[in-house]
Coordinates of C-alpha atoms and ligand atoms in Angstrom, one line a residue:
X136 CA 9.3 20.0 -22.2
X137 CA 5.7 20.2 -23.1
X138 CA 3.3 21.8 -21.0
X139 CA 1.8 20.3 -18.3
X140 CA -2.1 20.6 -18.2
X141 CA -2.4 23.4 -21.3
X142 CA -6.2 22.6 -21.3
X143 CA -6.7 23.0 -17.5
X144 CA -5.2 26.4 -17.8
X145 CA -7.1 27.8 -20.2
X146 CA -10.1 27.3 -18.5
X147 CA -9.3 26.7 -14.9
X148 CA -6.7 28.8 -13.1
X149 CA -8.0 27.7 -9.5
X150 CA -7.3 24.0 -9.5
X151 CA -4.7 24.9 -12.0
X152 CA -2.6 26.4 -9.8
X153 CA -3.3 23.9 -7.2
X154 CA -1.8 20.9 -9.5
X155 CA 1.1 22.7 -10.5
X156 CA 2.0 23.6 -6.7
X157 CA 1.4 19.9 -6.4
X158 CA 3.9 19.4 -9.2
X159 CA 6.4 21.4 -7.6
X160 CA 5.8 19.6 -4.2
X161 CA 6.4 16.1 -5.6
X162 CA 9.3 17.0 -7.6
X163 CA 11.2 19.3 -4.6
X164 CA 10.2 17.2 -1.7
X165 CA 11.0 13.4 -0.4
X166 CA 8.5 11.4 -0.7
X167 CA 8.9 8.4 2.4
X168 CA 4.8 7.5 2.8
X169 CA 5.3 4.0 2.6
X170 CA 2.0 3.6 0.5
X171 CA 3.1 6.5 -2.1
X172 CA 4.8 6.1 -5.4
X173 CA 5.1 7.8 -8.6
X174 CA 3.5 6.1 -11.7
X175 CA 4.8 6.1 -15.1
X176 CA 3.5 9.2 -18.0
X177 CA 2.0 5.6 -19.6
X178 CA -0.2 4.7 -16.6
X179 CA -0.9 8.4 -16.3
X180 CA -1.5 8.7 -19.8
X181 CA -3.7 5.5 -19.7
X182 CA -5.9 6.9 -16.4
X183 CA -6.4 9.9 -18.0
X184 CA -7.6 8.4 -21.3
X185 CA -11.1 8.2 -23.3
X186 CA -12.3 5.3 -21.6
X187 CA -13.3 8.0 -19.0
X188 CA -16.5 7.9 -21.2
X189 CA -17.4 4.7 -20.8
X190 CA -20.2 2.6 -18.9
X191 CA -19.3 -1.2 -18.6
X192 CA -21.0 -2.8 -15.5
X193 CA -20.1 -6.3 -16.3
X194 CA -17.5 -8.5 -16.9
X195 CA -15.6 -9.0 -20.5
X196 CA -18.5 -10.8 -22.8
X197 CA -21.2 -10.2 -20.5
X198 CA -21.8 -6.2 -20.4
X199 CA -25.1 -4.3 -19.6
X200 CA -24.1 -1.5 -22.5
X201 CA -23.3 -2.2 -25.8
X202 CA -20.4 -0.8 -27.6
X203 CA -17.0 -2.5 -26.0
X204 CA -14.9 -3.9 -28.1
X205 CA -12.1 -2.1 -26.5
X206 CA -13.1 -2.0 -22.9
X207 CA -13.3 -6.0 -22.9
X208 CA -9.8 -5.7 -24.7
X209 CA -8.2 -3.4 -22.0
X210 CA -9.5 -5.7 -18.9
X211 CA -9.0 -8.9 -20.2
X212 CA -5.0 -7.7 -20.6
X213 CA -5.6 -6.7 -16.8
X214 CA -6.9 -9.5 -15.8
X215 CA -4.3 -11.9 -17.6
X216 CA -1.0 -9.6 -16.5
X217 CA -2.8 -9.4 -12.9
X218 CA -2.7 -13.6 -12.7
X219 CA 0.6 -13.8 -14.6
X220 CA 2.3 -11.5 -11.9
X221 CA 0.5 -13.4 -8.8
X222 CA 0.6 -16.6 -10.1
X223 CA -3.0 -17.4 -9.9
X224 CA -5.9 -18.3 -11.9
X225 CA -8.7 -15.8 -11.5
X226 CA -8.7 -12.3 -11.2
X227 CA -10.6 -9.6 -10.7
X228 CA -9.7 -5.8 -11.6
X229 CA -12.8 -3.8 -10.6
X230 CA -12.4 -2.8 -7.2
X231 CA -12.2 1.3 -7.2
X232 CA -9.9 0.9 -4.4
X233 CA -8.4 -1.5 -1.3
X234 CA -11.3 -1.0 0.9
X235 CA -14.0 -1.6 -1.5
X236 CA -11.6 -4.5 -2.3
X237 CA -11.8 -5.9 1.1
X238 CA -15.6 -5.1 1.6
X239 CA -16.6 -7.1 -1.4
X240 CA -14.7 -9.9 -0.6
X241 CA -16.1 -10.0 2.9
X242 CA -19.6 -10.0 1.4
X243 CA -18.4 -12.6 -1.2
X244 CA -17.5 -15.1 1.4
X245 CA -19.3 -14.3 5.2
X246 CA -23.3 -13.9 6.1
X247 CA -24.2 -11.6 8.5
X248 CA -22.6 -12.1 11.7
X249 CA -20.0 -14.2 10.7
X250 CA -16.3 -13.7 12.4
X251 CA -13.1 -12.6 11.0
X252 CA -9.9 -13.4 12.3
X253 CA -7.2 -10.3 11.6
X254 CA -4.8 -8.4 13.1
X255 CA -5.2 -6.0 15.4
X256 CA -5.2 -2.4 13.8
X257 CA -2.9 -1.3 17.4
X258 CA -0.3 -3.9 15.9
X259 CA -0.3 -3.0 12.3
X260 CA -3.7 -4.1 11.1
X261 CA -6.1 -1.9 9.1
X262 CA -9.2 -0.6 9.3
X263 CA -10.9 -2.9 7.2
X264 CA -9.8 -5.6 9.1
X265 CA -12.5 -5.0 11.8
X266 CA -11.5 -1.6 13.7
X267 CA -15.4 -0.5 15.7
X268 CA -15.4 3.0 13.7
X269 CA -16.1 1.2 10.4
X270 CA -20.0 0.1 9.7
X271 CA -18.2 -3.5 8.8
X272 CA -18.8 -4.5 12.6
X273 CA -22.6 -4.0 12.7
X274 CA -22.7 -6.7 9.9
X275 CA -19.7 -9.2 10.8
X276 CA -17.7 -9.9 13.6
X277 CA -14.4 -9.0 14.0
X278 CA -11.9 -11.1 16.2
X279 CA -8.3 -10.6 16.9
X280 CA -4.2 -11.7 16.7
X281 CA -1.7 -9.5 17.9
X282 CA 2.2 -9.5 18.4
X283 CA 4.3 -11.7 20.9
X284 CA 7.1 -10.1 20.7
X285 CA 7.0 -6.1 19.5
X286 CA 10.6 -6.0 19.6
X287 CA 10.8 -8.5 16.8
X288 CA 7.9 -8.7 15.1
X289 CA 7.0 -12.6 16.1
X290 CA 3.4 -12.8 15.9
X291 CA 1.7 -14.9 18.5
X292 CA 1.1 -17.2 16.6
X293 CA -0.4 -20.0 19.3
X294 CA -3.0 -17.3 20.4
X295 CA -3.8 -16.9 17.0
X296 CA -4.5 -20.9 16.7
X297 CA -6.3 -20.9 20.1
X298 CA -8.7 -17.5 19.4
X299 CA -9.1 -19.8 16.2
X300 CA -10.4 -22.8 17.8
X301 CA -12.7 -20.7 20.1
X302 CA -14.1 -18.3 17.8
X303 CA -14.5 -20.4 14.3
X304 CA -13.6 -17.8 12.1
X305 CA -14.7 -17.9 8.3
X306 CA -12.0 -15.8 7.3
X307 CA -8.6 -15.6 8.9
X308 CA -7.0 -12.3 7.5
X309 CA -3.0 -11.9 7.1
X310 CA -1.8 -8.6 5.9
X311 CA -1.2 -4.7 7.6
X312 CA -0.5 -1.1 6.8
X313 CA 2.0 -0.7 9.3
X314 CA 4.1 -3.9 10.1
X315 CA 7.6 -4.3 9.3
X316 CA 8.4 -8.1 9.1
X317 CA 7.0 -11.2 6.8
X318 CA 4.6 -13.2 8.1
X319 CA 4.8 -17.1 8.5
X320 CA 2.1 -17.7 5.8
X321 CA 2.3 -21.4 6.5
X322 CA 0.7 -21.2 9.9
X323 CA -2.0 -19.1 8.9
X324 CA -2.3 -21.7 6.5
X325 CA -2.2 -24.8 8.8
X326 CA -4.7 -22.9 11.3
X327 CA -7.1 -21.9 8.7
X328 CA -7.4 -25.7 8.2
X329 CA -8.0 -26.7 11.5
X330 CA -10.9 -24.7 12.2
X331 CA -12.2 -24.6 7.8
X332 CA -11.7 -20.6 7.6
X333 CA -10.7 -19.5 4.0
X334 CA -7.6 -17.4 3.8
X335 CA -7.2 -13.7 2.2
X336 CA -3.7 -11.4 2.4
X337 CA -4.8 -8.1 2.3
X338 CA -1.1 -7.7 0.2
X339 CA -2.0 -3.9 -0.2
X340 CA 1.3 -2.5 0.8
X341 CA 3.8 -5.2 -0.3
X342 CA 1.5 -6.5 -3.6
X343 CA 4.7 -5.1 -5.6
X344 CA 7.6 -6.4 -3.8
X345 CA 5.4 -10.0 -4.1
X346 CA 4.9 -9.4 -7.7
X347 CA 8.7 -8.6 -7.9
X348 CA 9.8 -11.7 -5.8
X349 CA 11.3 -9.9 -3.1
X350 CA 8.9 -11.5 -0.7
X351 CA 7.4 -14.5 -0.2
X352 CA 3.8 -14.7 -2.6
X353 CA 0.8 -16.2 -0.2
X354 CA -0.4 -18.0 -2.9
X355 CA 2.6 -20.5 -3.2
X356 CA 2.1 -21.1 0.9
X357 CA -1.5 -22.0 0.5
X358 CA -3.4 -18.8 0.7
X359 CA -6.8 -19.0 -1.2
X360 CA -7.3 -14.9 -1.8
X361 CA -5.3 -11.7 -2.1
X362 CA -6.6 -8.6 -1.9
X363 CA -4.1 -5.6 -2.9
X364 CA -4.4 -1.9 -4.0
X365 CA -2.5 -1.5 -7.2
X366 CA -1.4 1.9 -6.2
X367 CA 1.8 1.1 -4.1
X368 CA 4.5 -0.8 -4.3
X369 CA 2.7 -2.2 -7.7
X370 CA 3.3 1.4 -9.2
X371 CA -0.3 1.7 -10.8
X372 CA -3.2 4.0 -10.9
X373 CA -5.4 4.4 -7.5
X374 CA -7.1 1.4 -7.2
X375 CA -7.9 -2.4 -5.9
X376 CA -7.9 -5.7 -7.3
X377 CA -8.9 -9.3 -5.9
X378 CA -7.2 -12.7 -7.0
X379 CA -8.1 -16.0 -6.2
X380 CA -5.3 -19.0 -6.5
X381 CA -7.5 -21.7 -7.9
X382 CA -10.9 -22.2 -6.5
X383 CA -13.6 -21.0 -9.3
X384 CA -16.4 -21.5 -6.9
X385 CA -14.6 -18.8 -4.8
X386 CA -13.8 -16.2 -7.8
X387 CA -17.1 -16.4 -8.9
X388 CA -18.9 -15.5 -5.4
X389 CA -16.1 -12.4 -6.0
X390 CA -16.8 -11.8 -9.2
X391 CA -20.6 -11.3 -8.3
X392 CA -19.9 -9.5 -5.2
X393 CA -18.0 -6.9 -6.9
X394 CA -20.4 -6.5 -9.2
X395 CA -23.6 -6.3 -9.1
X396 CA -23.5 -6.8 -4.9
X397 CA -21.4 -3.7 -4.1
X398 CA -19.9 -1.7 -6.8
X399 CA -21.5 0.0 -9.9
X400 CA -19.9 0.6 -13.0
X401 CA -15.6 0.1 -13.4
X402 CA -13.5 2.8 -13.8
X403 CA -12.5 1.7 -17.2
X404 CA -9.8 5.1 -17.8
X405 CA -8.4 2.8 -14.2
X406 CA -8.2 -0.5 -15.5
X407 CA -6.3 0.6 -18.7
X408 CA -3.7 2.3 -16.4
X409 CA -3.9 -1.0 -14.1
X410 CA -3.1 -2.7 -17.2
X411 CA -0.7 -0.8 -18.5
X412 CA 1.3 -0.8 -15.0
X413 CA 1.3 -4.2 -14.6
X414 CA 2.7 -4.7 -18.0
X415 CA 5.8 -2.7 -16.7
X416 CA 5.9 -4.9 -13.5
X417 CA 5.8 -8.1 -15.3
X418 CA 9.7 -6.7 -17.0
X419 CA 13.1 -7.8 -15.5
X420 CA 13.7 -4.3 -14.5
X421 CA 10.5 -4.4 -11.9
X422 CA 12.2 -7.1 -10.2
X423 CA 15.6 -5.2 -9.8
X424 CA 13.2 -2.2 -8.6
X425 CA 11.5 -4.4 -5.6
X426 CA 14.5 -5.9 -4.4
X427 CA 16.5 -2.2 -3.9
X428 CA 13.0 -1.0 -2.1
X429 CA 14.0 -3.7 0.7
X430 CA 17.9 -2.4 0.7
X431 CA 17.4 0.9 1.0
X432 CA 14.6 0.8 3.8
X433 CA 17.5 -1.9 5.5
X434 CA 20.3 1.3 4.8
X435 CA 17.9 3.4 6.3
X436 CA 17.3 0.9 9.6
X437 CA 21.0 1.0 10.2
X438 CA 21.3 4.8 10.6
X439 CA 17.9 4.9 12.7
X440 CA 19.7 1.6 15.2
X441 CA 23.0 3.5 14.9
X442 CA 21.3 6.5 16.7
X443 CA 19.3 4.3 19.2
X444 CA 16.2 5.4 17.2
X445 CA 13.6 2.3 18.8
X446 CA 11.8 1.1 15.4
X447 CA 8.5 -1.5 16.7
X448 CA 9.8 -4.8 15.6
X449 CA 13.3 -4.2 15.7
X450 CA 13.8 -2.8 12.5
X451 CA 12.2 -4.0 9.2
X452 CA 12.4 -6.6 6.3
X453 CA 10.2 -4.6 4.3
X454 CA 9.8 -1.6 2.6
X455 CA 9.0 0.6 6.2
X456 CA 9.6 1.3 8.9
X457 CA 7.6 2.7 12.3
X458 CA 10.3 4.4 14.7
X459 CA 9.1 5.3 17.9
X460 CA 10.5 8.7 17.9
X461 CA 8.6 10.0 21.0
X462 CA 10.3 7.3 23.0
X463 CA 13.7 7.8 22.2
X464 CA 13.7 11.4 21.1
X465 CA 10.7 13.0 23.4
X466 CA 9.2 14.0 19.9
X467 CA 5.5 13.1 19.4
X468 CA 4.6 11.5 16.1
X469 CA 2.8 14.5 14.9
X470 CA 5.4 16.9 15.4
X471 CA 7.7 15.2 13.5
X472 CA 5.5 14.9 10.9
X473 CA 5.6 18.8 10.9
X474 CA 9.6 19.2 11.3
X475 CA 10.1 16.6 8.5
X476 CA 7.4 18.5 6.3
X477 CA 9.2 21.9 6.8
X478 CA 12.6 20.3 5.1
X479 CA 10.7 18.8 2.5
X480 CA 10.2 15.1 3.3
X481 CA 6.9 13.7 3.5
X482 CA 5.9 10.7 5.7
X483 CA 3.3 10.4 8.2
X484 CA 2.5 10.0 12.1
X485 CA 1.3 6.4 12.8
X486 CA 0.5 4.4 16.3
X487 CA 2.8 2.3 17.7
X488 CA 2.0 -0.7 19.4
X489 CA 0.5 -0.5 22.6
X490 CA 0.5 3.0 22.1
X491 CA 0.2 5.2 24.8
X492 CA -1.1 7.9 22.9
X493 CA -4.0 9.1 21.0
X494 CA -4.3 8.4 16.7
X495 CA -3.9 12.3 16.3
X496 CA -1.3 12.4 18.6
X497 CA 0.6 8.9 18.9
X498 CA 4.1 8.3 19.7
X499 CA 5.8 6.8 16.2
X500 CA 6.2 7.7 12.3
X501 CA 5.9 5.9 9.8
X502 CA 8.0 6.3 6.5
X503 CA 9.0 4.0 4.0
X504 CA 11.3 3.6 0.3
X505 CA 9.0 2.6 -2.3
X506 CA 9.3 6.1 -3.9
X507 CA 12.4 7.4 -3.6
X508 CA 13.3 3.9 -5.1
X509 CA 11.6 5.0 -7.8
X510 CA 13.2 8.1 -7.8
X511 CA 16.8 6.0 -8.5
X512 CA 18.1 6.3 -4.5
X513 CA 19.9 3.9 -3.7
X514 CA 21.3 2.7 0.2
X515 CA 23.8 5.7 0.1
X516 CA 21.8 8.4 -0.7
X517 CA 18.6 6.6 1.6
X518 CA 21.3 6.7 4.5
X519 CA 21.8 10.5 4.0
X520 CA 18.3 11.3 3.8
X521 CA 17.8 9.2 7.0
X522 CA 20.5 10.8 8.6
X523 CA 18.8 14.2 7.5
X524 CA 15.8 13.4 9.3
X525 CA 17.5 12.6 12.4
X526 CA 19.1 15.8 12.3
X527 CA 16.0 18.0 11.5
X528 CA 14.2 16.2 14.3
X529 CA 16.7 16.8 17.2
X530 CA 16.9 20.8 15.9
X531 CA 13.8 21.5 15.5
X532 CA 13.8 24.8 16.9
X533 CA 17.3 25.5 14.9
X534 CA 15.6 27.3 11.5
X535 CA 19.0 27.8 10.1
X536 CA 19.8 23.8 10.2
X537 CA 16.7 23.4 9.0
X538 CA 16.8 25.5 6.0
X539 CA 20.2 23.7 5.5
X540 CA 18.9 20.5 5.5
X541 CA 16.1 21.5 3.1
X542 CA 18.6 22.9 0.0
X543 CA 20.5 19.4 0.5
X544 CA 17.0 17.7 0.3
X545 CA 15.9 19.9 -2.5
X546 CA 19.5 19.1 -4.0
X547 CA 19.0 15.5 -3.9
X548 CA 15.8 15.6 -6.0
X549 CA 17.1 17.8 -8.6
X550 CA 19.6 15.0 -8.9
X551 CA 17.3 12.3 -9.3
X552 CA 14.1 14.0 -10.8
X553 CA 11.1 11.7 -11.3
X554 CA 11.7 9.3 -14.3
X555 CA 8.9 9.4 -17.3
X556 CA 9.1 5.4 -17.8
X557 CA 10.7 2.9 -16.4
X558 CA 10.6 0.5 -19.4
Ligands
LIG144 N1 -3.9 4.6 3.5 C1 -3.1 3.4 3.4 C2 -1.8 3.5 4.0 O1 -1.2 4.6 4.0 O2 -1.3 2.5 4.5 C3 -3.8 2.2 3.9 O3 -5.2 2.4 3.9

């Protein structure tokens, strides 16, 4: 196998040694954070690539700098793949990430002091759907929708429509970092039009099992904007991206507000590896790879509602899941977090609803399959590794189970390393 980094070596063993820790972490260890994945050597091969070099503030045709023949080649396949996979019309690849995704959409579409409607970060929201630490609610206000039902998952779906009617949103927002179900994009839909908000699905966690049909795509219920990192599910480099279904007026107000309004040049080396990624999500085998994300975090539900393990909606039809593991096993979130680390899988605390306890410290964890999918686990070997976790987290003082559990973890990777290309 060639050698990884030979040129970072030679001339710097500090964060040399740091990446190839990192190496051996990734390969050793389970990786559950729902909003992980492994990308292909091509995308990695594409982000790390000359375009590094390049200034192209613009758009394809209409560049400040001279010299890009190549650069308007590379985005103009992102672009294209990006519609072709969402089944829209305009697209927009600059965004550096989800945030600045949302942020310049917000400015695309609101003026100062204009509302939102999203959901509540307590219920599975996000932070750039209005939370009061970020500087988004000096300029715009943020109003709410929550849960009916946090046993199931049912959104409330008339409070929604009433808030609506009250507050004359300009946006109403769909989309979460930490909700398990689908959402009923036809009433957003329907609401929307009875108060004249536009509609945006932040997709960023399930933008890959959309683009793989194993969910339901916004767009074909009405949605006018989704806004999507394009490193999760959709297995791509670190970054953001903003579609539009058909309104030009719309993806030109984006277009202008991604650059020049916010952003400054595009990370060019990114948008070749955006491009390259969603070439591989636009093959058959993508499809197969979204679909066995949903039926491996369903093997892993079974094992958590087998061991009376409360999950916040009742489970998940997703690719994760939020298990209320200080409820039902007297372990806090963040201790977890630690037990699981210690036998090498990865996932991360997370509020549950109506939390009781602090961010730091809250009750739940959050974990999810889109990577160990990746990895070629299918339900059986996602049961074990649920079944693992249950098990580390009830002996948690025991250091011999736990260094059991760890080789059988360890085991399990060596047995499924990390595949190159999955073309
Ligand atoms: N950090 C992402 C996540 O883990 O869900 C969202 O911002």
């Amino acid at each position: 196998m060639a050698e990884l980094y030979p040129f970072i070596k030679k001339q710097d063993k500090e964060v040399y040694e740091a990446l190839q820790g990192e190496e051996k972490r990734q390969k050793e260890g389970i990786e559950l954070i729902p909003s992980e994945n492994y990308v292909s050597k091509a995308v990695r091969e594409a982000n790390a690539s000359n375009l590094t070099n390049k200034y192209s503030e613009g758009y394809p045709g209409k560049r400040y700098y001279g010299g890009q023949q190549y650069t308007d080649i590379v985005e103009n396949i992102a672009r294209e793949r990006a519609k072709q996979l969402f089944d829209c019309k305009f697209a927009n690849v600059q965004p550096h990430a989800g945030a600045p995704a949302n942020v310049a959409m917000y400015f695309a579409l609101l003026e100062p002091g204009d509302t939102v409607l999203g959901m509540d970060l307590s219920h599975g929201g996000h932070l750039t759907h209005g939370h009061p630490v970020t500087y988004l609610t000096k300029i715009f206000k943020f109003v709410r929708y929550k849960m009916k039902n946090v046993d199931t998952g049912e959104m409330d779906y008339d409070e929604m429509r009433a808030v609506a009617k009250k507050e004359k949103p300009k946006i109403i927002l769909a989309g979460y970092s930490a909700y398990p179900r689908e959402l009923d994009y036809a009433k957003f839909v329907d609401i929307a039009k009875e108060v004249g908000a536009i509609t945006v699905m932040d997709a960023a966690h399930i933008a890959g099992l959309i683009a793989g049909k194993a969910c339901k795509n916004p767009f074909d219920c009405g949605f006018d904007i989704i806004t999507t990192t394009t490193h999760k599910t959709l297995r791509g480099p670190r970054g953001g991206m903003i579609l539009t279904k058909d309104n030009e007026d719309i993806a030109k107000k984006i277009d202008k507000s991604v650059f020049p309004g916010f952003q400054g040049g595009p990370i060019m080396n990114t948008i070749a590896a955006k491009a390259v990624a969603f070439g591989e999500d636009l093959k058959p085998s993508f499809k197969k790879y979204a679909a066995q994300i949903l039926k491996n975090a369903k093997a892993m539900e079974e094992v958590f509602h087998n061991n009376d393990i409360r999950m916040i909606t009742g489970g998940t039809s997703n690719h994760l899941i939020l298990a209320d593991v200080f409820g039902s096993l007297g372990i806090p979130g963040q201790e977890a977090e630690d037990v699981l680390d210690e036998v090498g899988i990865t996932l991360n605390k997370n509020s549950i609803a109506d939390d009781t306890r602090k961010p730091m410290d809250p009750s739940g964890i959050r974990f999810g399959t889109p990577a160990v999918t990746t990895r070629g686990f299918k339900e059986k070997e996602c049961r074990r590794v649920a079944e693992l976790m249950i098990e580390a987290m009830k002996n948690k003082g025991d250091h011999k189970k736990k260094k059991a559990i760890h080789n059988e973890i360890k085991t399990l990777c060596k047995k499924f390393p990390i595949p190159d290309s999955f073309v």
